[in-house]
């Protein structure tokens, strides 16, 4: 961890690392997050820069329950000195949740534009798809739309093995 | 009971992002089979013919077939044991596509044919869970000039299915352990590594090429084609075995050290002679500490050391199929399929060990309903496929 900049530093001062931002969820709950952690979200980054005076940012699309976890994620990923393997293990535990929660994480990460969380969420869903039959995939994700008759014909051809 | 999730509310661009994370041909195919919307999100995997310095690079895929789970069962009942059939298939190009495939013994180039008609002529793979275990490459010599000699094993980078012909790198071991590489547009193969070093095996691991030499030193090939040491030797005191194999399991890199029997160790043995195995030792690379840990129990995992690829399969939950073993072919005798039981270190012919043969042969009843035919006359087919 580097020492704080001295008073005579000539470069333009970055935001003080300990500056706290408060986020307010759709149901009125508030959460504190360090600015460096909040900057992981492009959406929050833009709002912080546009609205420098205020430290309270409303996040109307996300409930308190989900926002709390998102704050936890961003804080963890902003921590210094965490090696890749430990972070990977932490991430794995973070997404070991039920489908509802996973869905909420992905939507929150998409809205807040947090690439790391979005990537993790999407990878988790991809892992749920791996190895499954198309019918199982449809059931898992409640997909009720279908392919056109022409596409069905192609699908049949792509999913068959003809032995001699 | 969890409330139902409205996955359909997820924007299309996120389903596109999810689809792009699927890294096997089969999974991409399944994704594209779900509905029109998903079908348009990612392109089909394009199989391409890869000509490489004096020949072709062919491809075969090792897959594990499982029946899909039956409808939601009473959670009070214990889960029924899993079943699986491990196969290797290759698309037959000469018959103009259309899903024509040839089955192979997963450990070698031995084709499996079903004369007598009790095996279905066409299999609809949508009826099964299909997990791609490994895509193996092999080199088919074409002309006499331009390839470096008898190519024993090759890998290509980047991994399929996202490989692009112009960016493909081929690395191979030829002869008795020389390393060589070829890149799209090259006329000849290039030698690589220490000419005095004997390289035993190579593997694509985490997107890079790793090689192991006769001492069990694993190195990786950096972008400038330099060999960079990655591990210490497996046995510092020179007591190692005779042939090393690299295999990935559970995300970790393993070296399996094969010991030849006394007869095979005699000097004067010719390069192409059969060398039978007397034993194996398994080591997992502890990357954090930069050392090898000997593994004496593989748990639910079975390792497969084939002629063209090495891979691992977890048989956790499989009824009547044991893990903690190594399936292998004898050196220069690819028709001899053996299994080492890690519990008692015994080596048996695969065809003489029903618990171990089950995952390979016969085809299960949920694939070939007339499987009795295979069970009743196993001798001639077994001996043709899994002696």
Short mmCIF file of C-alpha atoms in Angstrom, two decimals:
data_model
loop_
_atom_site.label_atom_id
_atom_site.label_comp_id
_atom_site.label_asym_id
_atom_site.label_seq_id
_atom_site.Cartn_x
_atom_site.Cartn_y
_atom_site.Cartn_z
CA UNK A 1 0.00 0.00 0.00
CA UNK A 2 1.59 3.29 -1.05
CA UNK A 3 1.79 6.19 1.42
CA UNK A 4 -0.66 9.06 0.99
CA UNK A 5 0.52 11.88 -1.34
CA UNK A 6 2.49 14.64 0.41
CA UNK A 7 1.19 18.18 0.53
CA UNK A 8 3.77 19.30 -2.02
CA UNK A 9 2.74 16.79 -4.70
CA UNK A 10 2.60 18.61 -8.00
CA UNK A 11 0.28 16.28 -9.91
CA UNK A 12 -3.43 17.12 -9.89
CA UNK A 13 -4.88 15.49 -6.77
CA UNK A 14 -6.91 12.32 -7.39
CA UNK A 15 -10.07 11.90 -5.30
CA UNK A 16 -9.05 11.18 -1.71
CA UNK A 17 -9.00 7.36 -1.47
CA UNK A 18 -11.10 7.33 1.68
CA UNK A 19 -13.94 9.45 0.29
CA UNK A 20 -17.23 7.69 0.91
CA UNK A 21 -20.24 7.73 -1.35
CA UNK A 22 -23.73 6.84 -0.16
CA UNK A 23 -26.00 4.88 -2.44
CA UNK A 24 -29.74 4.77 -1.94
CA UNK A 25 -31.65 1.75 -3.19
CA UNK A 26 -35.16 1.65 -4.69
CA UNK A 27 -36.63 0.82 -1.29
CA UNK A 28 -34.85 3.64 0.51
CA UNK A 29 -32.01 1.73 2.15
CA UNK A 30 -28.62 3.46 2.14
CA UNK A 31 -25.18 1.97 1.78
CA UNK A 32 -21.76 3.51 2.13
CA UNK A 33 -19.08 2.64 -0.36
CA UNK A 34 -15.57 3.96 -0.87
CA UNK A 35 -15.31 6.07 -3.98
CA UNK A 36 -12.54 3.88 -5.43
CA UNK A 37 -14.83 0.88 -5.13
CA UNK A 38 -17.76 2.81 -6.66
CA UNK A 39 -15.62 3.73 -9.66
CA UNK A 40 -15.80 0.11 -10.77
CA UNK A 41 -19.25 1.00 -12.00
CA UNK A 42 -19.16 3.17 -15.11
CA UNK A 43 -22.64 4.43 -14.31
CA UNK A 44 -21.61 5.53 -10.82
CA UNK A 45 -18.37 6.98 -12.16
CA UNK A 46 -20.33 9.24 -14.51
CA UNK A 47 -22.73 10.27 -11.79
CA UNK A 48 -19.89 11.04 -9.39
CA UNK A 49 -18.15 13.25 -11.93
CA UNK A 50 -21.34 15.02 -12.93
CA UNK A 51 -22.45 15.65 -9.41
CA UNK A 52 -19.27 16.40 -7.48
CA UNK A 53 -20.86 18.22 -4.58
CA UNK A 54 -23.29 15.55 -3.49
CA UNK A 55 -22.19 12.22 -2.07
CA UNK A 56 -25.66 10.66 -2.12
CA UNK A 57 -26.50 8.79 -5.30
CA UNK A 58 -29.96 7.32 -5.83
CA UNK A 59 -30.01 3.89 -7.51
CA UNK A 60 -33.72 3.52 -8.26
CA UNK A 61 -33.56 0.21 -10.17
CA UNK A 62 -31.97 -1.93 -7.49
CA UNK A 63 -33.38 -3.12 -4.18
CA UNK A 64 -31.47 -2.78 -0.93
CA UNK A 65 -30.88 -6.51 -0.66
CA UNK A 66 -29.13 -6.66 -4.03
CA UNK A 67 -27.37 -3.32 -3.71
CA UNK A 68 -25.79 -4.45 -0.44
CA UNK A 69 -24.19 -7.39 -2.22
CA UNK A 70 -23.10 -5.29 -5.18
CA UNK A 71 -21.39 -2.89 -2.78
CA UNK A 72 -19.68 -5.87 -1.16
CA UNK A 73 -18.48 -7.07 -4.57
CA UNK A 74 -17.09 -3.72 -5.65
CA UNK A 75 -15.37 -3.19 -2.31
CA UNK A 76 -13.71 -6.58 -2.47
CA UNK A 77 -12.53 -6.01 -6.03
CA UNK A 78 -11.12 -2.59 -5.11
CA UNK A 79 -9.07 -4.04 -2.25
CA UNK A 80 -5.32 -3.93 -2.75
CA UNK A 81 -3.07 -6.93 -2.26
CA UNK A 82 -5.57 -9.68 -3.01
CA UNK A 83 -4.04 -12.36 -5.22
CA UNK A 84 -5.89 -13.71 -8.24
CA UNK A 85 -6.47 -17.13 -6.77
CA UNK A 86 -8.08 -15.85 -3.54
CA UNK A 87 -10.22 -13.39 -5.50
CA UNK A 88 -11.31 -16.21 -7.81
CA UNK A 89 -12.33 -18.33 -4.84
CA UNK A 90 -14.20 -15.39 -3.31
CA UNK A 91 -16.00 -14.78 -6.62
CA UNK A 92 -16.98 -18.42 -6.82
CA UNK A 93 -18.60 -18.21 -3.40
CA UNK A 94 -20.24 -14.91 -4.30
CA UNK A 95 -22.15 -16.46 -7.20
CA UNK A 96 -23.04 -19.69 -5.39
CA UNK A 97 -26.58 -18.38 -4.97
CA UNK A 98 -30.06 -19.24 -6.15
CA UNK A 99 -31.20 -18.29 -9.63
CA UNK A 100 -33.23 -15.32 -8.45
CA UNK A 101 -30.23 -13.71 -6.81
CA UNK A 102 -27.95 -14.49 -9.74
CA UNK A 103 -30.48 -12.91 -12.10
CA UNK A 104 -30.59 -9.82 -9.88
CA UNK A 105 -26.77 -9.57 -9.82
CA UNK A 106 -26.63 -9.67 -13.61
CA UNK A 107 -29.31 -7.05 -14.05
CA UNK A 108 -27.66 -4.82 -11.44
CA UNK A 109 -24.24 -5.25 -13.06
CA UNK A 110 -25.73 -4.41 -16.44
CA UNK A 111 -27.49 -1.29 -15.17
CA UNK A 112 -24.50 -0.10 -13.18
CA UNK A 113 -22.05 -1.16 -15.91
CA UNK A 114 -19.73 -3.18 -13.68
CA UNK A 115 -17.74 -5.26 -16.20
CA UNK A 116 -16.22 -7.67 -13.64
CA UNK A 117 -19.55 -8.55 -12.04
CA UNK A 118 -21.31 -8.79 -15.40
CA UNK A 119 -18.62 -11.10 -16.69
CA UNK A 120 -18.81 -13.28 -13.58
CA UNK A 121 -22.60 -13.48 -13.74
CA UNK A 122 -22.62 -14.34 -17.45
CA UNK A 123 -19.94 -16.99 -16.98
CA UNK A 124 -22.02 -18.56 -14.21
CA UNK A 125 -25.05 -18.73 -16.49
CA UNK A 126 -22.90 -20.18 -19.30
CA UNK A 127 -21.74 -22.86 -16.86
CA UNK A 128 -25.41 -23.69 -16.21
CA UNK A 129 -25.90 -24.25 -19.94
CA UNK A 130 -22.84 -26.45 -20.51
CA UNK A 131 -23.55 -30.10 -21.18
CA UNK A 132 -27.35 -29.71 -21.16
CA UNK A 133 -29.72 -30.80 -23.92
CA UNK A 134 -31.68 -28.01 -25.68
CA UNK A 135 -34.85 -29.16 -23.87
CA UNK A 136 -33.15 -28.89 -20.51
CA UNK A 137 -31.88 -25.42 -21.38
CA UNK A 138 -35.39 -24.32 -22.35
CA UNK A 139 -36.80 -25.67 -19.07
CA UNK A 140 -34.07 -24.10 -16.96
CA UNK A 141 -34.51 -20.65 -18.44
CA UNK A 142 -38.24 -20.88 -19.19
CA UNK A 143 -37.73 -20.21 -22.89
CA UNK A 144 -41.08 -20.59 -24.60
CA UNK A 145 -40.20 -19.20 -28.03
CA UNK A 146 -39.13 -21.66 -30.67
CA UNK A 147 -37.31 -21.93 -33.97
CA UNK A 148 -38.96 -21.51 -37.36
CA UNK A 149 -39.73 -24.71 -39.29
CA UNK A 150 -36.74 -24.06 -41.55
CA UNK A 151 -34.51 -23.57 -38.53
CA UNK A 152 -35.94 -26.73 -36.90
CA UNK A 153 -34.81 -28.65 -39.96
CA UNK A 154 -31.31 -27.18 -39.66
CA UNK A 155 -31.23 -27.86 -35.93
CA UNK A 156 -32.14 -31.50 -36.52
CA UNK A 157 -29.27 -31.81 -38.99
CA UNK A 158 -26.79 -30.09 -36.70
CA UNK A 159 -27.71 -32.30 -33.77
CA UNK A 160 -27.42 -35.70 -35.26
CA UNK A 161 -24.72 -38.24 -35.82
CA UNK A 162 -25.10 -40.57 -38.77
CA UNK A 163 -23.00 -43.69 -38.47
CA UNK A 164 -22.02 -45.83 -41.35
CA UNK B 1 -39.61 -22.99 -3.11
CA UNK B 2 -37.74 -20.39 -5.11
CA UNK B 3 -39.96 -17.96 -6.97
CA UNK B 4 -39.64 -18.39 -10.74
CA UNK B 5 -37.05 -16.20 -12.42
CA UNK B 6 -38.08 -14.25 -15.51
CA UNK B 7 -34.97 -15.04 -17.51
CA UNK B 8 -36.73 -13.82 -20.64
CA UNK B 9 -36.45 -10.31 -19.20
CA UNK B 10 -32.69 -10.45 -19.61
CA UNK B 11 -31.72 -8.22 -22.57
CA UNK B 12 -30.66 -10.00 -25.75
CA UNK B 13 -27.17 -8.55 -25.63
CA UNK B 14 -26.60 -10.33 -22.32
CA UNK B 15 -27.67 -13.66 -23.79
CA UNK B 16 -25.17 -12.93 -26.54
CA UNK B 17 -22.47 -12.34 -23.94
CA UNK B 18 -23.42 -15.59 -22.21
CA UNK B 19 -23.44 -17.55 -25.47
CA UNK B 20 -19.98 -16.28 -26.38
CA UNK B 21 -18.64 -17.84 -23.17
CA UNK B 22 -19.50 -21.34 -24.36
CA UNK B 23 -16.27 -22.95 -25.41
CA UNK B 24 -17.13 -26.27 -26.99
CA UNK B 25 -18.62 -27.07 -30.36
CA UNK B 26 -21.42 -29.06 -28.74
CA UNK B 27 -22.44 -26.33 -26.30
CA UNK B 28 -22.48 -23.70 -29.07
CA UNK B 29 -24.64 -26.06 -31.13
CA UNK B 30 -27.05 -26.58 -28.22
CA UNK B 31 -27.31 -22.85 -27.57
CA UNK B 32 -28.19 -22.26 -31.22
CA UNK B 33 -30.83 -24.98 -31.05
CA UNK B 34 -32.91 -23.38 -28.30
CA UNK B 35 -34.85 -20.70 -30.21
CA UNK B 36 -34.66 -18.29 -33.15
CA UNK B 37 -33.46 -15.43 -31.02
CA UNK B 38 -30.53 -17.33 -29.52
CA UNK B 39 -29.76 -18.85 -32.90
CA UNK B 40 -29.09 -15.42 -34.32
CA UNK B 41 -26.84 -14.38 -31.44
CA UNK B 42 -23.79 -16.51 -32.12
CA UNK B 43 -22.53 -17.96 -35.38
CA UNK B 44 -22.13 -21.70 -35.93
CA UNK B 45 -18.72 -23.18 -35.25
CA UNK B 46 -16.95 -23.38 -38.56
CA UNK B 47 -14.95 -26.52 -39.04
CA UNK B 48 -12.04 -25.80 -41.21
CA UNK B 49 -9.56 -27.99 -42.90
CA UNK B 50 -6.10 -27.16 -41.72
CA UNK B 51 -3.24 -27.95 -44.01
CA UNK B 52 0.05 -27.86 -42.21
CA UNK B 53 3.47 -28.33 -43.74
CA UNK B 54 3.20 -31.51 -45.76
CA UNK B 55 -0.13 -32.75 -44.49
CA UNK B 56 -3.42 -32.12 -42.74
CA UNK B 57 -4.43 -31.61 -39.17
CA UNK B 58 -7.36 -33.85 -38.42
CA UNK B 59 -9.67 -33.63 -35.45
CA UNK B 60 -11.51 -36.11 -33.25
CA UNK B 61 -13.64 -35.25 -30.24
CA UNK B 62 -13.92 -37.25 -27.04
CA UNK B 63 -17.40 -36.90 -25.54
CA UNK B 64 -19.24 -38.27 -22.58
CA UNK B 65 -22.83 -39.20 -23.40
CA UNK B 66 -25.39 -39.32 -20.63
CA UNK B 67 -29.14 -39.76 -20.67
CA UNK B 68 -30.93 -36.54 -19.67
CA UNK B 69 -32.23 -36.66 -16.11
CA UNK B 70 -35.79 -37.90 -15.77
CA UNK B 71 -38.59 -35.59 -14.59
CA UNK B 72 -38.25 -34.00 -11.14
CA UNK B 73 -38.17 -36.82 -8.69
CA UNK B 74 -39.08 -36.93 -5.05
CA UNK B 75 -36.16 -35.25 -3.31
CA UNK B 76 -36.50 -37.73 -0.45
CA UNK B 77 -35.32 -40.53 -2.70
CA UNK B 78 -31.60 -40.93 -3.18
CA UNK B 79 -30.48 -39.80 -6.65
CA UNK B 80 -30.21 -42.65 -9.11
CA UNK B 81 -26.66 -43.46 -10.15
CA UNK B 82 -25.37 -41.63 -13.19
CA UNK B 83 -24.59 -43.53 -16.34
CA UNK B 84 -22.30 -42.54 -19.14
CA UNK B 85 -20.70 -43.69 -22.34
CA UNK B 86 -17.31 -42.32 -23.30
CA UNK B 87 -16.80 -42.16 -27.04
CA UNK B 88 -14.62 -40.50 -29.60
CA UNK B 89 -16.04 -39.28 -32.89
CA UNK B 90 -14.75 -37.65 -36.01
CA UNK B 91 -16.72 -36.03 -38.79
CA UNK B 92 -16.37 -37.84 -42.06
CA UNK B 93 -15.60 -35.23 -44.65
CA UNK B 94 -15.47 -37.53 -47.60
CA UNK B 95 -19.15 -38.31 -47.30
CA UNK B 96 -20.14 -34.68 -47.72
CA UNK B 97 -20.98 -33.73 -44.16
CA UNK B 98 -24.58 -34.16 -43.02
CA UNK B 99 -23.45 -35.20 -39.61
CA UNK B 100 -21.72 -38.36 -40.80
CA UNK B 101 -19.38 -39.51 -38.09
CA UNK B 102 -17.06 -42.36 -37.33
CA UNK B 103 -16.73 -43.78 -33.81
CA UNK B 104 -13.30 -44.50 -32.38
CA UNK B 105 -11.81 -46.09 -29.32
CA UNK B 106 -11.27 -43.01 -27.09
CA UNK B 107 -7.62 -43.90 -26.54
CA UNK B 108 -6.41 -44.56 -30.05
CA UNK B 109 -7.16 -44.32 -33.75
CA UNK B 110 -8.97 -47.66 -33.77
CA UNK B 111 -12.35 -47.20 -35.47
CA UNK B 112 -15.41 -48.91 -34.09
CA UNK B 113 -17.88 -50.28 -36.60
CA UNK B 114 -21.11 -52.07 -35.94
CA UNK B 115 -21.59 -54.72 -38.48
CA UNK B 116 -24.83 -56.56 -37.95
CA UNK B 117 -27.12 -53.55 -37.64
CA UNK B 118 -28.12 -53.50 -33.97
CA UNK B 119 -26.65 -50.04 -33.44
CA UNK B 120 -28.85 -47.13 -34.56
CA UNK B 121 -27.86 -45.71 -37.92
CA UNK B 122 -28.64 -42.17 -36.79
CA UNK B 123 -28.40 -40.79 -33.28
CA UNK B 124 -30.26 -37.62 -32.37
CA UNK B 125 -27.82 -36.04 -29.93
CA UNK B 126 -30.51 -33.69 -28.57
CA UNK B 127 -31.82 -36.66 -26.62
CA UNK B 128 -28.63 -36.90 -24.57
CA UNK B 129 -26.43 -34.76 -22.45
CA UNK B 130 -23.19 -34.54 -24.35
CA UNK B 131 -20.13 -33.18 -22.60
CA UNK B 132 -17.08 -32.56 -24.75
CA UNK B 133 -14.12 -33.85 -22.81
CA UNK B 134 -11.30 -33.20 -25.21
CA UNK B 135 -10.64 -32.25 -28.82
CA UNK B 136 -7.64 -34.11 -30.07
CA UNK B 137 -5.62 -33.32 -33.13
CA UNK B 138 -3.64 -35.66 -35.32
CA UNK B 139 -1.36 -35.14 -38.27
CA UNK B 140 -2.01 -36.87 -41.58
CA UNK B 141 1.08 -36.91 -43.77
CA UNK B 142 0.45 -36.08 -47.38
CA UNK B 143 3.64 -35.51 -49.27
CA UNK B 144 7.08 -36.62 -48.38
CA UNK B 145 8.68 -33.22 -48.36
CA UNK B 146 7.77 -30.55 -45.84
CA UNK B 147 6.98 -32.52 -42.72
CA UNK B 148 9.57 -33.34 -40.14
CA UNK B 149 9.23 -37.10 -39.83
CA UNK B 150 6.89 -39.38 -37.91
CA UNK B 151 4.74 -36.93 -35.99
CA UNK B 152 3.74 -38.51 -32.74
CA UNK B 153 1.45 -35.90 -31.28
CA UNK B 154 0.24 -32.43 -32.16
CA UNK B 155 -1.77 -29.69 -30.56
CA UNK B 156 -3.16 -26.51 -32.05
CA UNK B 157 -3.59 -23.09 -30.52
CA UNK B 158 -5.87 -21.31 -30.01
CA UNK B 159 -8.26 -24.03 -28.89
CA UNK B 160 -11.29 -24.83 -30.99
CA UNK B 161 -14.08 -23.84 -31.48
CA UNK B 162 -13.03 -20.25 -31.86
CA UNK B 163 -9.92 -21.06 -33.83
CA UNK B 164 -9.30 -19.08 -36.98
CA UNK B 165 -7.29 -20.74 -39.72
CA UNK B 166 -4.89 -17.85 -40.26
CA UNK B 167 -4.01 -17.61 -36.58
CA UNK B 168 -3.54 -21.27 -35.88
CA UNK B 169 -0.27 -22.46 -34.45
CA UNK B 170 0.57 -26.16 -34.56
CA UNK B 171 3.11 -27.63 -32.15
CA UNK B 172 4.15 -31.23 -32.36
CA UNK B 173 6.45 -33.93 -31.05
CA UNK B 174 8.00 -36.08 -33.72
CA UNK B 175 10.41 -38.95 -33.84
CA UNK B 176 11.65 -39.95 -30.44
CA UNK B 177 10.96 -36.65 -28.76
CA UNK B 178 11.83 -33.63 -30.90
CA UNK B 179 9.72 -30.50 -30.74
CA UNK B 180 8.55 -28.69 -33.82
CA UNK B 181 6.07 -25.95 -34.75
CA UNK B 182 4.25 -24.64 -37.79
CA UNK B 183 2.22 -21.51 -38.39
CA UNK B 184 -0.25 -20.74 -41.15
CA UNK B 185 1.64 -19.55 -44.22
CA UNK B 186 4.89 -21.34 -43.37
CA UNK B 187 6.30 -23.75 -45.91
CA UNK B 188 8.17 -25.92 -43.45
CA UNK B 189 8.04 -26.90 -39.81
CA UNK B 190 10.54 -25.28 -37.43
CA UNK B 191 12.58 -27.02 -34.81
CA UNK B 192 12.12 -25.88 -31.27
CA UNK B 193 13.82 -26.35 -27.92
CA UNK B 194 17.01 -28.05 -26.92
CA UNK B 195 18.03 -30.55 -29.65
CA UNK B 196 19.60 -32.76 -27.00
CA UNK B 197 16.45 -32.87 -24.96
CA UNK B 198 13.89 -35.62 -25.32
CA UNK B 199 10.37 -34.24 -25.01
CA UNK B 200 7.78 -36.76 -23.94
CA UNK B 201 4.47 -34.94 -24.17
CA UNK B 202 2.75 -31.66 -24.81
CA UNK B 203 -0.61 -30.16 -23.93
CA UNK B 204 -2.64 -27.02 -24.50
CA UNK B 205 -3.30 -25.73 -21.00
CA UNK B 206 -4.96 -22.41 -20.24
CA UNK B 207 -4.45 -21.30 -23.81
CA UNK B 208 -0.70 -21.97 -23.89
CA UNK B 209 1.48 -24.87 -25.01
CA UNK B 210 3.22 -26.79 -22.21
CA UNK B 211 5.75 -29.55 -22.78
CA UNK B 212 7.34 -32.10 -20.48
CA UNK B 213 10.77 -33.64 -20.96
CA UNK B 214 12.11 -37.02 -19.91
CA UNK B 215 12.96 -35.69 -16.45
CA UNK B 216 9.52 -34.32 -15.81
CA UNK B 217 10.50 -30.69 -16.24
CA UNK B 218 7.49 -28.83 -17.56
CA UNK B 219 8.12 -25.79 -19.72
CA UNK B 220 5.88 -23.50 -21.67
CA UNK B 221 6.43 -22.05 -25.11
CA UNK B 222 6.43 -18.28 -25.05
CA UNK B 223 5.23 -16.11 -27.97
CA UNK B 224 8.80 -15.89 -29.33
CA UNK B 225 9.05 -19.69 -29.36
CA UNK B 226 11.44 -19.85 -26.44
CA UNK B 227 11.06 -22.75 -24.03
CA UNK B 228 10.62 -21.33 -20.54
CA UNK B 229 10.99 -23.67 -17.59
CA UNK B 230 7.86 -23.83 -15.48
CA UNK B 231 8.53 -26.60 -12.98
CA UNK B 232 11.33 -28.55 -11.34
CA UNK B 233 11.94 -32.16 -12.47
CA UNK B 234 9.49 -34.71 -11.13
CA UNK B 235 12.20 -36.78 -9.42
CA UNK B 236 15.18 -34.77 -8.36
CA UNK B 237 17.20 -37.87 -7.59
CA UNK B 238 16.90 -39.43 -11.05
CA UNK B 239 14.62 -42.24 -9.89
CA UNK B 240 11.84 -41.27 -12.30
CA UNK B 241 10.16 -43.47 -14.86
CA UNK B 242 10.56 -43.94 -18.57
CA UNK B 243 7.87 -41.82 -20.21
CA UNK B 244 6.04 -38.76 -18.94
CA UNK B 245 2.50 -37.71 -19.86
CA UNK B 246 0.82 -34.36 -19.29
CA UNK B 247 -2.85 -34.25 -18.37
CA UNK B 248 -5.19 -31.62 -17.00
CA UNK B 249 -7.69 -32.44 -14.30
CA UNK B 250 -9.84 -30.08 -12.28
CA UNK B 251 -7.93 -27.10 -13.66
CA UNK B 252 -4.57 -28.43 -12.42
CA UNK B 253 -1.69 -29.77 -14.45
CA UNK B 254 -0.55 -33.33 -13.78
CA UNK B 255 2.43 -35.38 -14.92
CA UNK B 256 1.95 -39.12 -15.04
CA UNK B 257 5.24 -40.98 -14.99
CA UNK B 258 5.13 -44.35 -16.74
CA UNK B 259 7.58 -47.08 -15.77
CA UNK B 260 8.32 -49.74 -18.37
CA UNK B 261 8.63 -53.35 -17.38
CA UNK B 262 12.04 -54.98 -17.04
CA UNK B 263 12.03 -56.42 -20.56
CA UNK B 264 11.22 -53.10 -22.14
CA UNK B 265 14.06 -51.41 -20.31
CA UNK B 266 16.80 -53.52 -21.88
CA UNK B 267 19.09 -51.55 -24.09
CA UNK B 268 19.13 -52.49 -27.73
CA UNK B 269 15.37 -52.16 -27.97
CA UNK B 270 14.38 -50.54 -31.28
CA UNK B 271 12.47 -47.29 -31.49
CA UNK B 272 9.23 -48.84 -32.68
CA UNK B 273 9.20 -51.80 -30.30
CA UNK B 274 6.36 -52.36 -27.88
CA UNK B 275 7.11 -51.21 -24.33
CA UNK B 276 4.74 -52.49 -21.70
CA UNK B 277 4.03 -50.55 -18.56
CA UNK B 278 4.78 -51.94 -15.14
CA UNK B 279 3.55 -49.01 -13.11
CA UNK B 280 2.69 -45.32 -12.94
CA UNK B 281 3.18 -42.45 -10.56
CA UNK B 282 0.94 -39.41 -10.62
CA UNK B 283 2.10 -35.92 -9.69
CA UNK B 284 0.11 -32.71 -9.48
CA UNK B 285 1.90 -29.44 -10.04
CA UNK B 286 1.58 -27.20 -7.01
CA UNK B 287 1.91 -23.91 -8.86
CA UNK B 288 1.91 -21.80 -5.72
CA UNK B 289 5.00 -23.54 -4.33
CA UNK B 290 6.55 -24.53 -7.65
CA UNK B 291 6.81 -28.23 -6.78
CA UNK B 292 5.26 -31.59 -7.58
CA UNK B 293 2.93 -33.33 -5.11
CA UNK B 294 2.65 -37.07 -5.58
CA UNK B 295 -1.00 -38.10 -5.75
CA UNK B 296 -1.72 -41.62 -4.61
CA UNK B 297 -5.50 -41.44 -4.81
CA UNK B 298 -7.41 -39.79 -7.64
CA UNK B 299 -10.77 -40.10 -5.91
CA UNK B 300 -13.61 -39.97 -8.43
CA UNK B 301 -11.34 -39.14 -11.33
CA UNK B 302 -10.16 -41.47 -14.08
CA UNK B 303 -7.18 -40.42 -16.19
CA UNK B 304 -6.96 -41.47 -19.82
CA UNK B 305 -3.55 -41.56 -21.50
CA UNK B 306 -4.23 -42.05 -25.19
CA UNK B 307 -2.04 -41.94 -28.21
CA UNK B 308 -3.18 -38.54 -29.37
CA UNK B 309 -4.58 -36.94 -26.24
CA UNK B 310 -4.62 -37.24 -22.47
CA UNK B 311 -7.69 -36.24 -20.53
CA UNK B 312 -9.52 -36.79 -17.28
CA UNK B 313 -13.11 -37.74 -16.55
CA UNK B 314 -14.91 -37.41 -13.24
CA UNK B 315 -17.05 -40.46 -12.58
CA UNK B 316 -18.57 -39.07 -9.42
CA UNK B 317 -22.02 -40.54 -8.89
CA UNK B 318 -21.61 -43.06 -11.70
CA UNK B 319 -23.06 -46.45 -10.84
CA UNK B 320 -20.68 -49.33 -11.30
CA UNK B 321 -17.90 -47.31 -12.82
CA UNK B 322 -14.84 -46.67 -10.77
CA UNK B 323 -12.55 -43.71 -10.58
CA UNK B 324 -9.07 -43.65 -9.10
CA UNK B 325 -7.62 -45.36 -12.13
CA UNK B 326 -5.60 -44.74 -15.28
CA UNK B 327 -6.67 -46.03 -18.68
CA UNK B 328 -3.81 -46.24 -21.15
CA UNK B 329 -2.52 -47.84 -24.32
CA UNK B 330 0.85 -49.56 -24.38
CA UNK B 331 3.65 -47.67 -26.12
CA UNK B 332 3.77 -48.69 -29.78
CA UNK B 333 0.85 -51.07 -29.23
CA UNK B 334 -2.16 -48.82 -29.43
CA UNK B 335 -4.53 -51.79 -29.70
CA UNK B 336 -3.67 -52.87 -26.15
CA UNK B 337 -5.94 -50.95 -23.79
CA UNK B 338 -5.08 -51.40 -20.13
CA UNK B 339 -6.30 -50.02 -16.83
CA UNK B 340 -4.21 -49.31 -13.75
CA UNK B 341 -6.20 -49.49 -10.52
CA UNK B 342 -4.62 -46.91 -8.21
CA UNK B 343 -5.90 -48.74 -5.12
CA UNK B 344 -3.86 -51.87 -5.54
CA UNK B 345 -1.64 -50.75 -8.42
CA UNK B 346 -2.76 -53.72 -10.52
CA UNK B 347 -2.79 -53.46 -14.30
CA UNK B 348 -5.42 -55.36 -16.23
CA UNK B 349 -6.66 -55.52 -19.76
CA UNK B 350 -9.63 -53.15 -20.04
CA UNK B 351 -11.68 -55.95 -21.56
CA UNK B 352 -11.03 -58.09 -18.46
CA UNK B 353 -12.15 -55.50 -15.96
CA UNK B 354 -15.95 -55.01 -16.20
CA UNK B 355 -16.04 -52.15 -13.68
CA UNK B 356 -13.60 -50.21 -15.78
CA UNK B 357 -14.81 -51.30 -19.19
CA UNK B 358 -18.40 -50.23 -18.51
CA UNK B 359 -17.83 -46.58 -19.41
CA UNK B 360 -16.30 -47.62 -22.75
CA UNK B 361 -18.19 -50.73 -23.82
CA UNK B 362 -20.81 -52.00 -24.57
CA UNK B 363 -22.99 -49.16 -25.84
CA UNK B 364 -25.60 -48.61 -23.11
CA UNK B 365 -29.23 -49.59 -23.58
CA UNK B 366 -30.36 -45.95 -23.68
CA UNK B 367 -28.31 -45.47 -26.87
CA UNK B 368 -28.72 -48.87 -28.49
CA UNK B 369 -31.88 -50.57 -27.22
CA UNK B 370 -30.64 -53.82 -28.68
CA UNK B 371 -27.62 -53.66 -26.42
CA UNK B 372 -28.18 -57.29 -25.48
CA UNK B 373 -26.68 -58.09 -28.83
CA UNK B 374 -23.45 -56.49 -27.74
CA UNK B 375 -23.47 -58.11 -24.34
CA UNK B 376 -24.18 -61.55 -25.73
CA UNK B 377 -21.40 -61.56 -28.25
CA UNK B 378 -18.87 -59.36 -26.61
CA UNK B 379 -15.83 -61.41 -27.42
CA UNK B 380 -15.29 -60.61 -31.03
CA UNK B 381 -16.33 -56.97 -30.80
CA UNK B 382 -14.47 -56.44 -27.55
CA UNK B 383 -11.35 -57.91 -28.93
CA UNK B 384 -11.68 -55.69 -31.99
CA UNK B 385 -12.15 -52.54 -29.99
CA UNK B 386 -10.76 -52.98 -26.51
CA UNK B 387 -8.35 -55.88 -26.31
#
